[in-house]
Tab-separated table of C-alpha atoms and ligand atoms in Angstrom:
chain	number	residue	atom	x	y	z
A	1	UNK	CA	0.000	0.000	0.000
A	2	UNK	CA	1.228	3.524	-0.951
A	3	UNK	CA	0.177	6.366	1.097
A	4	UNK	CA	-1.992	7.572	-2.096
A	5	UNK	CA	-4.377	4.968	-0.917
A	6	UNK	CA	-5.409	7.013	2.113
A	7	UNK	CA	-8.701	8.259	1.700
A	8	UNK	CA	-9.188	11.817	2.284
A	9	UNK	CA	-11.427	11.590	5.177
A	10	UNK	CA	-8.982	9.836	6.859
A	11	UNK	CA	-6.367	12.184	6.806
A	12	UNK	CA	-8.898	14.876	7.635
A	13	UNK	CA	-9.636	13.069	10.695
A	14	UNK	CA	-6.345	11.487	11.089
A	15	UNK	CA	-3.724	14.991	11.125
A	16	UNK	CA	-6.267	16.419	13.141
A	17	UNK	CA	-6.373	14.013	16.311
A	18	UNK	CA	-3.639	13.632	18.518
A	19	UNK	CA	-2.063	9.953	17.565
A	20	UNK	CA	-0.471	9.252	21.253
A	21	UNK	CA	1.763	6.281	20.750
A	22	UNK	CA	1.810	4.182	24.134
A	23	UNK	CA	5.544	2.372	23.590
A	24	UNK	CA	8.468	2.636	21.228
A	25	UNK	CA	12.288	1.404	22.114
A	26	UNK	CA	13.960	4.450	20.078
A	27	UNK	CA	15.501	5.182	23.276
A	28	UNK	CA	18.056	2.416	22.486
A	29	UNK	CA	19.239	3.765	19.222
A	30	UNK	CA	19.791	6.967	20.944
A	31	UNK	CA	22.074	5.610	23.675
A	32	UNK	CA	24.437	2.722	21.816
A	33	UNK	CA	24.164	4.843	18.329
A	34	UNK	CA	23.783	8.100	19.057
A	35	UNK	CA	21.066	7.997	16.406
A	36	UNK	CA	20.167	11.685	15.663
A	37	UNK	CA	16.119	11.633	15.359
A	38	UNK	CA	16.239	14.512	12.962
A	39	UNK	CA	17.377	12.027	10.210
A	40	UNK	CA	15.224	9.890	8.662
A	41	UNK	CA	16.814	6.651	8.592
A	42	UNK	CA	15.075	3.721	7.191
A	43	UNK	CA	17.129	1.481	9.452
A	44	UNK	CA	14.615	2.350	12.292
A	45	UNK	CA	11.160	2.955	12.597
A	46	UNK	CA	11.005	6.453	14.471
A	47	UNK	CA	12.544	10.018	13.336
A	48	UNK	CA	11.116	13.332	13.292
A	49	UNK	CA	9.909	12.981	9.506
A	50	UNK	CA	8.519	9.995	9.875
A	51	UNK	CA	6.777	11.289	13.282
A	52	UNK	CA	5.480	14.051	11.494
A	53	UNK	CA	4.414	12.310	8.375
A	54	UNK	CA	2.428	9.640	10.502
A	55	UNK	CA	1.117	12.562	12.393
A	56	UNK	CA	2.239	11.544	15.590
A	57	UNK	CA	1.691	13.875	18.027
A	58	UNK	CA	2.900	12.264	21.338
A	59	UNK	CA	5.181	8.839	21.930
A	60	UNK	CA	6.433	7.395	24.963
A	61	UNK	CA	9.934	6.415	24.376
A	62	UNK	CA	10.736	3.127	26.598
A	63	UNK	CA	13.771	2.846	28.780
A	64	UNK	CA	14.354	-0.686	28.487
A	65	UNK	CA	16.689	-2.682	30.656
A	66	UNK	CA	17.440	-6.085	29.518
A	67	UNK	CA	16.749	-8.678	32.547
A	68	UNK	CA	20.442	-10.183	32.782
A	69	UNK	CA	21.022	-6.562	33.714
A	70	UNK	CA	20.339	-5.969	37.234
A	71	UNK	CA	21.080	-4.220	40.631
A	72	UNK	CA	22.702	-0.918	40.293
A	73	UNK	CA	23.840	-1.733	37.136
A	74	UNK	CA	19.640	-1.913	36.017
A	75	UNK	CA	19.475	1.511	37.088
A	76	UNK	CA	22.467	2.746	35.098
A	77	UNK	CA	21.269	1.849	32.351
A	78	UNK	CA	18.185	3.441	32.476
A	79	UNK	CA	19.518	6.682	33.735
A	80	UNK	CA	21.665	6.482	30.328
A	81	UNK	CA	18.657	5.885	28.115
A	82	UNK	CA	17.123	8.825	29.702
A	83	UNK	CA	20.031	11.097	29.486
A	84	UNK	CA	20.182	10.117	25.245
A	85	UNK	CA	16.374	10.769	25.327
A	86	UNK	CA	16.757	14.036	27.215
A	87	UNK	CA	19.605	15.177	24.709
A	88	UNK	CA	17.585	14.751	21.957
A	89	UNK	CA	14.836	16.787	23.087
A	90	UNK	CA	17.155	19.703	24.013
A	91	UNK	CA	19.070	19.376	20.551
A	92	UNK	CA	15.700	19.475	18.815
A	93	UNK	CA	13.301	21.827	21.230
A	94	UNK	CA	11.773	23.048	18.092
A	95	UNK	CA	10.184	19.936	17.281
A	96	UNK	CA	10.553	17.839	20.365
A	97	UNK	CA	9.015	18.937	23.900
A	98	UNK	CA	9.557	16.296	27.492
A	99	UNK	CA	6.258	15.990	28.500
A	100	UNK	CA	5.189	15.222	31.986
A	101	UNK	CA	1.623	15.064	32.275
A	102	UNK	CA	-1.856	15.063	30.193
A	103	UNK	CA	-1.904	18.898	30.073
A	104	UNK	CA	1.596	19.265	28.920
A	105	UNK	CA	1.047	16.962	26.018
A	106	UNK	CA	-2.125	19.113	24.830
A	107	UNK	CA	0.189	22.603	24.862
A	108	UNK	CA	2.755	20.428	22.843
A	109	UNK	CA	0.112	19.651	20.359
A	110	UNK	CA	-1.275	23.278	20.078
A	111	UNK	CA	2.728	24.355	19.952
A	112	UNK	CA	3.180	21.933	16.978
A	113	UNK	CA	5.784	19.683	18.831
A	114	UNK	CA	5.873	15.790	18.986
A	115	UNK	CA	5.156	15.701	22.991
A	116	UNK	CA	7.774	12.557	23.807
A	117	UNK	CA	6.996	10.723	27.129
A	118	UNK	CA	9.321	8.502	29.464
A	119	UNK	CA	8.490	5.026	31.033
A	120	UNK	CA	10.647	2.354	32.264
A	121	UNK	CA	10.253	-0.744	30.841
A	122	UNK	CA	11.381	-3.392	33.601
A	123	UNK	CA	10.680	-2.830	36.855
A	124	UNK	CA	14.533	-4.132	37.971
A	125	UNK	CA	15.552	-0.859	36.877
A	126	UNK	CA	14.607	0.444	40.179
A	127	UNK	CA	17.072	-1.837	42.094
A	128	UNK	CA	14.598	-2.787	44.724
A	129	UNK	CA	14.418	0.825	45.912
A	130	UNK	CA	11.345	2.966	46.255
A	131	UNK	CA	13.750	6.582	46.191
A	132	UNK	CA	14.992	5.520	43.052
A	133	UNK	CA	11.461	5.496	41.626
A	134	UNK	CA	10.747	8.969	43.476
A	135	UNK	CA	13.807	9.544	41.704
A	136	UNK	CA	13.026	8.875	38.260
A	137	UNK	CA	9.409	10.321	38.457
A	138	UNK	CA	11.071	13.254	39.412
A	139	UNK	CA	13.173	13.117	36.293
A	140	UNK	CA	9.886	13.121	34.136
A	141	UNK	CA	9.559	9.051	34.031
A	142	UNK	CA	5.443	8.736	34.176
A	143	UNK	CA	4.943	4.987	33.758
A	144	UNK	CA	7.083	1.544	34.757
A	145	UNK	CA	6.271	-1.408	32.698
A	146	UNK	CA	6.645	-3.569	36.308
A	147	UNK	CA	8.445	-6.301	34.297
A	148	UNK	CA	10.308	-7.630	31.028
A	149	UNK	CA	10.468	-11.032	30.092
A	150	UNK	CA	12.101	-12.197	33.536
A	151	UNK	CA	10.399	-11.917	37.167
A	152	UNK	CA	11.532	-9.149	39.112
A	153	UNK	CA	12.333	-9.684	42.732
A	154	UNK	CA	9.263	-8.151	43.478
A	155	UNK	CA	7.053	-9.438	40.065
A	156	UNK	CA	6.471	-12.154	38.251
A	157	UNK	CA	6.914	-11.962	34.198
A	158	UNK	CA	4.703	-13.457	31.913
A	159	UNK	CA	7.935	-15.074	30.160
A	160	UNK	CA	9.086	-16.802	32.929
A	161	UNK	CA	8.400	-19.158	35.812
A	162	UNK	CA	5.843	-17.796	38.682
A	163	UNK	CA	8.640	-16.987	41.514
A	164	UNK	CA	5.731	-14.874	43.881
A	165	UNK	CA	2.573	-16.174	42.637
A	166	UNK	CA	1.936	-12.162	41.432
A	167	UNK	CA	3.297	-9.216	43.393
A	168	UNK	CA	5.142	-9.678	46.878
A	169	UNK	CA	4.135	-7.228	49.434
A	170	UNK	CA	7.258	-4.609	48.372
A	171	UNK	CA	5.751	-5.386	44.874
A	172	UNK	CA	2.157	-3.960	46.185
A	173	UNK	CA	4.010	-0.690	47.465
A	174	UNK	CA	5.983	-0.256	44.580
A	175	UNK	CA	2.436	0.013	42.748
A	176	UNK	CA	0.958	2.226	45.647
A	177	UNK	CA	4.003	4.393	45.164
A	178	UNK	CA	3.228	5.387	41.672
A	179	UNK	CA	-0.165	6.054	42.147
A	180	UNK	CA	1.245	8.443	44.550
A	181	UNK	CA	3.414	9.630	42.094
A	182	UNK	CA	0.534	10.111	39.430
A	183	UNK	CA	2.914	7.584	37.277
A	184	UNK	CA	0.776	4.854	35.114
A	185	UNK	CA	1.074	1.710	36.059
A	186	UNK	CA	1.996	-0.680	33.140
A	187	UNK	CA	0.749	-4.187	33.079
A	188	UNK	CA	2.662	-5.182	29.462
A	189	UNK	CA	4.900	-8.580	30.139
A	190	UNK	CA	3.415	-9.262	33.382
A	191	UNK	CA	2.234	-12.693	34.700
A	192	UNK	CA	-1.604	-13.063	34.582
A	193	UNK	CA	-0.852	-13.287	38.406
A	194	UNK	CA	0.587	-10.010	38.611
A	195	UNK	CA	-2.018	-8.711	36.629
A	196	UNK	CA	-5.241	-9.783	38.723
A	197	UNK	CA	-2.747	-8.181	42.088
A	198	UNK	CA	-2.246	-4.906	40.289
A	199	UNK	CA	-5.868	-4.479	39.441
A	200	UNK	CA	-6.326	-5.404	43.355
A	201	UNK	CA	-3.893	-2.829	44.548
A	202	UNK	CA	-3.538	0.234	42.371
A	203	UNK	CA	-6.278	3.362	43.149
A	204	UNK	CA	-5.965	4.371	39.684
A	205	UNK	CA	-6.401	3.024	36.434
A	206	UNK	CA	-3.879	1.355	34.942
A	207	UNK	CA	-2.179	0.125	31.084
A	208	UNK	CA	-1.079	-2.472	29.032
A	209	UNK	CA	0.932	-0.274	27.054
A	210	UNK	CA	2.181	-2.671	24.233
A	211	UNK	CA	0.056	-6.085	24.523
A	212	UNK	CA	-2.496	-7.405	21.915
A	213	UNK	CA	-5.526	-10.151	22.600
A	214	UNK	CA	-4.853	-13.686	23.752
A	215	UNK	CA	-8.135	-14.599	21.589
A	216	UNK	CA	-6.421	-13.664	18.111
A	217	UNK	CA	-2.847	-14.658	19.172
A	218	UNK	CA	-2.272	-17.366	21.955
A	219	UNK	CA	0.706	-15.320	23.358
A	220	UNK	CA	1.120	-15.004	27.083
A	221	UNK	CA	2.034	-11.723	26.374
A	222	UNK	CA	-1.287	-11.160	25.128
A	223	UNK	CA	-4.352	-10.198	27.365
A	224	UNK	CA	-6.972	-12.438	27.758
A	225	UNK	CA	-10.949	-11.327	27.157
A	226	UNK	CA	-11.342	-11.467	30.903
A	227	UNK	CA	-8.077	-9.789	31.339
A	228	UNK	CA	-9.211	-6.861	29.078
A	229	UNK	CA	-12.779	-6.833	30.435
A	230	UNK	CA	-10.799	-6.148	33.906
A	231	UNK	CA	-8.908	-4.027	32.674
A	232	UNK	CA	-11.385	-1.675	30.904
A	233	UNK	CA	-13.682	-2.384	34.095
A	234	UNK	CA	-11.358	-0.708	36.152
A	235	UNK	CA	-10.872	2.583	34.149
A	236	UNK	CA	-7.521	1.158	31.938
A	237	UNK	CA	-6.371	1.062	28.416
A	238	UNK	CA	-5.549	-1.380	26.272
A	239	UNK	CA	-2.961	-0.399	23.609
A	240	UNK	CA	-2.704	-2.751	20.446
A	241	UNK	CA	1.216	-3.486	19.653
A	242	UNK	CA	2.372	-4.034	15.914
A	243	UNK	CA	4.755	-7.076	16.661
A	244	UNK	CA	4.543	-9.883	14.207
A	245	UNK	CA	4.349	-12.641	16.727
A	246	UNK	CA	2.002	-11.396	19.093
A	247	UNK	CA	-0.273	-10.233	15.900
A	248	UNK	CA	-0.357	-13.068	14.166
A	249	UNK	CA	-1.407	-17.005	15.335
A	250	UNK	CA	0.400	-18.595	12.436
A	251	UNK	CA	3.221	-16.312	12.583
A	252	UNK	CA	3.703	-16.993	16.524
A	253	UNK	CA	3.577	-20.737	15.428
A	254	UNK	CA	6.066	-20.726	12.766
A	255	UNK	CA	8.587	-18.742	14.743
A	256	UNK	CA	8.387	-21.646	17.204
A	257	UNK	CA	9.089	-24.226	14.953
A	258	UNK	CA	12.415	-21.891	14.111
A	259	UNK	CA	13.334	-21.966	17.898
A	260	UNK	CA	16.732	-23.605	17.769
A	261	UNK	CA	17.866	-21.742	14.323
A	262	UNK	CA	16.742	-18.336	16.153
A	263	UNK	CA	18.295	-18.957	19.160
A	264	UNK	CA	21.547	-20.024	16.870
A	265	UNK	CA	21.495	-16.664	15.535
A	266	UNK	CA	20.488	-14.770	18.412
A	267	UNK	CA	24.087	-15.759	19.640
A	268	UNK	CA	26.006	-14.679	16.613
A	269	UNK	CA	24.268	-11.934	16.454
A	270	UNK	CA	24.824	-11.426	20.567
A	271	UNK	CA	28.859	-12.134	20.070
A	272	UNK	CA	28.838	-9.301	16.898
A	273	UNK	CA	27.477	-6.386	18.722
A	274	UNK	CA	27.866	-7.101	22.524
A	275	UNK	CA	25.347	-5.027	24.242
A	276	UNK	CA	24.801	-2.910	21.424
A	277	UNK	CA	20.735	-3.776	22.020
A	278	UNK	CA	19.869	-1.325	18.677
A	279	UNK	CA	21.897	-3.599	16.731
A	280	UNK	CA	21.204	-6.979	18.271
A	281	UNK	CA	17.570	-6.146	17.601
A	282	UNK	CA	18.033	-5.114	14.089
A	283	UNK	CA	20.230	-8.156	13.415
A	284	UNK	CA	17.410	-10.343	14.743
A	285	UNK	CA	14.747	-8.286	12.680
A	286	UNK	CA	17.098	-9.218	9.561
A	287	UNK	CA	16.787	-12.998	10.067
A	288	UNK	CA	12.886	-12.596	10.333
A	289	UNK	CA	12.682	-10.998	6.878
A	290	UNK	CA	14.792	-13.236	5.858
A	291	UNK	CA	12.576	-16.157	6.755
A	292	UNK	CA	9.529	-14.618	5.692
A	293	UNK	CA	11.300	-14.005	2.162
A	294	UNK	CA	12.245	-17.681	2.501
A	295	UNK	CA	8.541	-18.570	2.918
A	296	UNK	CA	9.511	-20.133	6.450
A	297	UNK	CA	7.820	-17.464	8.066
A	298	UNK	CA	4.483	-16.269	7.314
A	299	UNK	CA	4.014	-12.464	6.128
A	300	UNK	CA	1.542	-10.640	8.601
A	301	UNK	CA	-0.395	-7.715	7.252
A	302	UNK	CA	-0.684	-4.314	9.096
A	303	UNK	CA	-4.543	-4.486	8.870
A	304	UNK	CA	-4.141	-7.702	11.845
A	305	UNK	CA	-3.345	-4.911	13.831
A	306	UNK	CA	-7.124	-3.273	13.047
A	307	UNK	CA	-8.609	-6.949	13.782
A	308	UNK	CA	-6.898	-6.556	17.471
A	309	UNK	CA	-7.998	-2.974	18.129
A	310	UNK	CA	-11.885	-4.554	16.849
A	311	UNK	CA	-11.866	-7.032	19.211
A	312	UNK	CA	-10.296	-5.434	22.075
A	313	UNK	CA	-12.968	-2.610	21.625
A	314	UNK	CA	-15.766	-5.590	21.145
A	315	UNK	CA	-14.495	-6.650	24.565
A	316	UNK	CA	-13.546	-3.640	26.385
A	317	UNK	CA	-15.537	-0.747	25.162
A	318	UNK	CA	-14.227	1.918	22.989
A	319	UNK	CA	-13.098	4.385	25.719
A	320	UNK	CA	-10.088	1.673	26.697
A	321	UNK	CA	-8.365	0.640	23.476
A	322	UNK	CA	-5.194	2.720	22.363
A	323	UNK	CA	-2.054	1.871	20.253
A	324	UNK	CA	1.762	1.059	21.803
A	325	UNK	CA	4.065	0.451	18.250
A	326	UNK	CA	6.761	-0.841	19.908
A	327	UNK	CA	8.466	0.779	16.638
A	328	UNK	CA	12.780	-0.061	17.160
A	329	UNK	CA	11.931	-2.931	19.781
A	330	UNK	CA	9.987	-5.155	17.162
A	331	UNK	CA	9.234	-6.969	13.931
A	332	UNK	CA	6.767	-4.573	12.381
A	333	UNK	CA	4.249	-6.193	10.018
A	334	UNK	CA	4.232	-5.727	6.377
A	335	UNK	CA	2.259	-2.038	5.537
A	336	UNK	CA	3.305	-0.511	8.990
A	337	UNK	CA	7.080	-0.954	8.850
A	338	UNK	CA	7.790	3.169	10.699
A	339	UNK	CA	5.610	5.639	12.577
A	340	UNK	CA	5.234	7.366	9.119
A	341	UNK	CA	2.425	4.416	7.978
A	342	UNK	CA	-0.100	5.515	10.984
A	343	UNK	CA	-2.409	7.105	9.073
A	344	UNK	CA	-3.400	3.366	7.799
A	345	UNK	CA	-4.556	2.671	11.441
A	346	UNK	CA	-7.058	5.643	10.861
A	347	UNK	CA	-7.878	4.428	7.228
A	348	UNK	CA	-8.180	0.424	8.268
A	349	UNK	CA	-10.503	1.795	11.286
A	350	UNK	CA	-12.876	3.793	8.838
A	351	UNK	CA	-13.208	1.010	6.190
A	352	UNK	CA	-14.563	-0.937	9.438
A	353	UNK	CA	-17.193	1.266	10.116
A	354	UNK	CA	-15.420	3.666	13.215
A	355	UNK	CA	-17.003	6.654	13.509
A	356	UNK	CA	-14.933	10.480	13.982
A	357	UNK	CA	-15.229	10.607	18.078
A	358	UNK	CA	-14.419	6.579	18.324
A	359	UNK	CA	-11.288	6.928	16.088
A	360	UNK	CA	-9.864	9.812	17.942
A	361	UNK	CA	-10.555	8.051	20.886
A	362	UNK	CA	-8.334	5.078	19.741
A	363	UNK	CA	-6.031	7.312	18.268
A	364	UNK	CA	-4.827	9.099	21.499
A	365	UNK	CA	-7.888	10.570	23.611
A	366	UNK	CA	-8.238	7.170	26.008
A	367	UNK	CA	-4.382	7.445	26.574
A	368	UNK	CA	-4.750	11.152	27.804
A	369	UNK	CA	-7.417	10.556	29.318
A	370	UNK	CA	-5.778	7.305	31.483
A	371	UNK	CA	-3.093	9.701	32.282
A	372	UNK	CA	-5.269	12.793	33.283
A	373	UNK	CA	-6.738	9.968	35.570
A	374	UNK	CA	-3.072	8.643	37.146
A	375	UNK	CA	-2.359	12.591	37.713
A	376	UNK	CA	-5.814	13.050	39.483
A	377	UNK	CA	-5.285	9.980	41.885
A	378	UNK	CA	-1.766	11.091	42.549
A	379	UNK	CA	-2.988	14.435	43.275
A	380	UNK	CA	-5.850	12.877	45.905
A	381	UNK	CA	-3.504	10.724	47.845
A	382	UNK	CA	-1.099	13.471	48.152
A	383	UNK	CA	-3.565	15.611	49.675
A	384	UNK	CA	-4.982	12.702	52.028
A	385	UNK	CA	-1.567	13.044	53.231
A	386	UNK	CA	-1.601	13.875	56.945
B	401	ZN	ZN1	8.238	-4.811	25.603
C-alpha cells in the first residue's frame, strides 16, 4: 500500500487528532548509536519525519533494561537511556518537547511539537528501591512497565516461571508508590498473576501499554478477554502493539518451529554487537525478513493490527483501546514498517465502520485521558496526606 491509498477523510480526521503512541524502544538507538532523530533513517522505525508524516503527536519512548542486567547496574542503564532521550529533546526543542503530564502533552500539540513521554520498561531498573522510583518520576519518568520477560524480585513476568505467585508485598508498594506519584502503572509482560494483584492494589487506572488479545494470538504476552474486560472495568487502556508474533497465530507458530535456528542466531548476532541492544535487535529483525522471504515465516499484514484494536474494543468498550508500536523494539508487520504508515490505522478503522469521536478516541484521547486519571489519583492521595 502507498500512502496515495489514504482516503481523504482519513487524513482529515487522522492529522487532526492527537495519535499518542503508548511504547516505542527508540531510546536504544539513541544511547548505543547516538542515532540523531532529525534524520530519517530507514534502518529504524522512528525520526522526526517519519513522526510528522504519521502525524504523531505524542510517543512514549521506553527505557528498556534487559533482565540479565540488574542491581545498580539496572538503574544505570536506564539513567543512560534517559540522558540520550533528554539530549535529543534539548538538541531538537523546536520539534521535540519532554512531557510530563496530560496537560503538557495538549500545549505540545497546540505548539506543533511531537510531545515525547518517558516510562521504564522493567521494573529491575529500580534496584529494589522505592527513592529511586521517586527519583526517576522526578526526572519526568510517568509509567514503569513492572516487568520484562524475567520476574523481578518483586514481580512475576509473563515469560518466565511464577517466583511470587503475582506481586510480593514490596511489589504492592511499589504500585501504591506510583499512584502516589501520578505515574501509570503498566501491566505489558506481566504474569496473569501479577495482573489480577495490580488491578487489586492500584487506586488508579492502569495500562497495558504494548500487549495485543490472547483470543487472536495465543501469546502469554497477550491479554486475555477477561483480562481486558478487567482491565477496561477498572478505568484502563488497552494499547494494540504491531509485533509480528504477538499479531499473528500462524506467525507466533512458525517462529516456534524456528526456535533452535533463532536462538543459533540470536548468539552470533549477541557475540557481533555485545550489548549494542539497537543492533542486536536489528540483526534479529534481519533474520525474520529473511525467513519470511524464505517462505519459512508467514508475512503478517498491518490491517491484523485493526482486527486486534476490533476485538479489544468488542471486549472492552471503545473508551479503553489505544495503540503502543513498539516501533525499534519489534518486527513490524508488512504495511506498517515506521511511525510514518499511521495514518493506515485511521484508514483500516474507517473502512470498518469507526465513527470520527471513536477513532480519535483510539487514536490518542483514552491514553490522555488514562493519564489525566493517574495525575488526578496522585494528586488525591497526596492531599490525604496527613
Ligand atoms: Zn516490551
Amino acid at each position: 500500500m502507498c500512502a496515495d491509498e489514504i482516503s481523504s477523510r482519513a487524513r482529515q480526521i487522522h492529522f487532526s487528532s492527537l495519535v499518542f503512541d503508548a511504547h516505542a524502544d527508540t531510546p536504544q538507538r539513541l544511547f548505543f548509536d547516538q542515532f540523531d532523530l532529525a534524520n530519517r533513517d530507514a534502518e529504524g522505525c522512528v525520526d522526526i519525519p517519519r513522526l510528522r508524516e504519521g502525524g504523531v503527536g505524542a510517543i512514549f519512548f521506553a527505557l528498556w533494561v534487559p533482565v540479565e542486567i540488574t542491581g545498580r547496574a539496572a538503574t544505570q542503564r536506564a539513567r543512560g537511556l534517559l540522558d540520550a532521550v533528554l539530549k535529543q529533546i534539548e538538541i531538537h526543542s523546536d520539534a521535540l518537547a519532554l512531557c510530563v503530564s496530560s496537560k503538557e502533552v495538549m500545549s505540545a500539540q497546540a505548539k506543533n511539537r511531537i510531545a515525547i513521554l518517558l516510562g521504564i520498561e522493567g521494573g529491575h531498573a529500580i534496584d529494589n528501591d522505592l527513592e529511586i522510583l521517586r527519583k526517576f518520576q522526578a526526572q519526568g519518568v510517568r509509567y514503569m512497565t513492572l516487568t520484562h520477560n524475567a520476574a523481578t524480585e518483586w514481580a512475576d513476568s509473563s515469560n518466565d516461571a511464577p517466583r511470587h505467585n503475582g506481586l510480593t508485598d514490596f511489589g504492592k508498594q511499589v504500585i501504591r508508590e506510583m499512584n502516589r506519584l501520578g505515574m501509570l502503572v503498566d501491566i505489558s509482560h506481566v504474569s496473569d498473576s501479577t495482573f489480577y494483584d495490580v488491578l487489586d492494589t492500584s487506586r488508579a487506572p492502569v495500562i497495558a501499554s504494548h500487549s495485543c488479545c490472547r483470543a487472536l494470538c495465543d501469546a502469554p504476552r497477550n491479554l486475555d478477554d477477561a483480562m481486558i474486560k478487567a482491565l477496561a472495568s477498572r478505568g484502563g487502556v488497552i494499547h494494540v502493539t504491531f509485533h509480528d508474533g504477538f499479531l499473528s497465530q500462524e506467525y507466533a507458530n512458525a517462529n516456534r518451529a524456528l526456535a533452535s535456528e533463532i536462538a543459533s542466531h540470536e548468539k552470533e548476532v549477541g557475540q557481533k554487537f555485545g550489548d549494542n541492544e539497537a543492533r542486536n535487535l536489528m540483526g534479529l529483525q534481519r533474520l525474520s525478513n529473511e525467513s519470511i522471504r524464505a517462505g519459512k515465516l508467514p508475512q503478517v499484514s498491518w490491517e491484523k493490527i485493526i482486527d486486534h484494536i476490533d476485538h479489544a474494543a468488542g471486549i472492552a468498550g471503545l473508551d479503553h483501546v489505544g495503540v503502543g508500536s513498539d516501533f525499534d523494539g519489534a518486527f513490524m508487520p508488512s504495511g506498517m514498517e515506521d511511525a510514518s504508515k499511521f495514518p493506515f490505522i485511521t484508514e483500516g478503522l474507517i473502512k470498518r465502520g469507526y465513527g470520527e469521536t471513536d477513532i480519535r478516541n483510539i487514536l490518542g484521547e483514552n491514553t490522555l485521558r488514562v493519564m489525566a486519571e493517574a495525575e488526578e489519583v496522585g494528586h488525591l492521595l497526596n492531599s490525604e496526606k496527613p
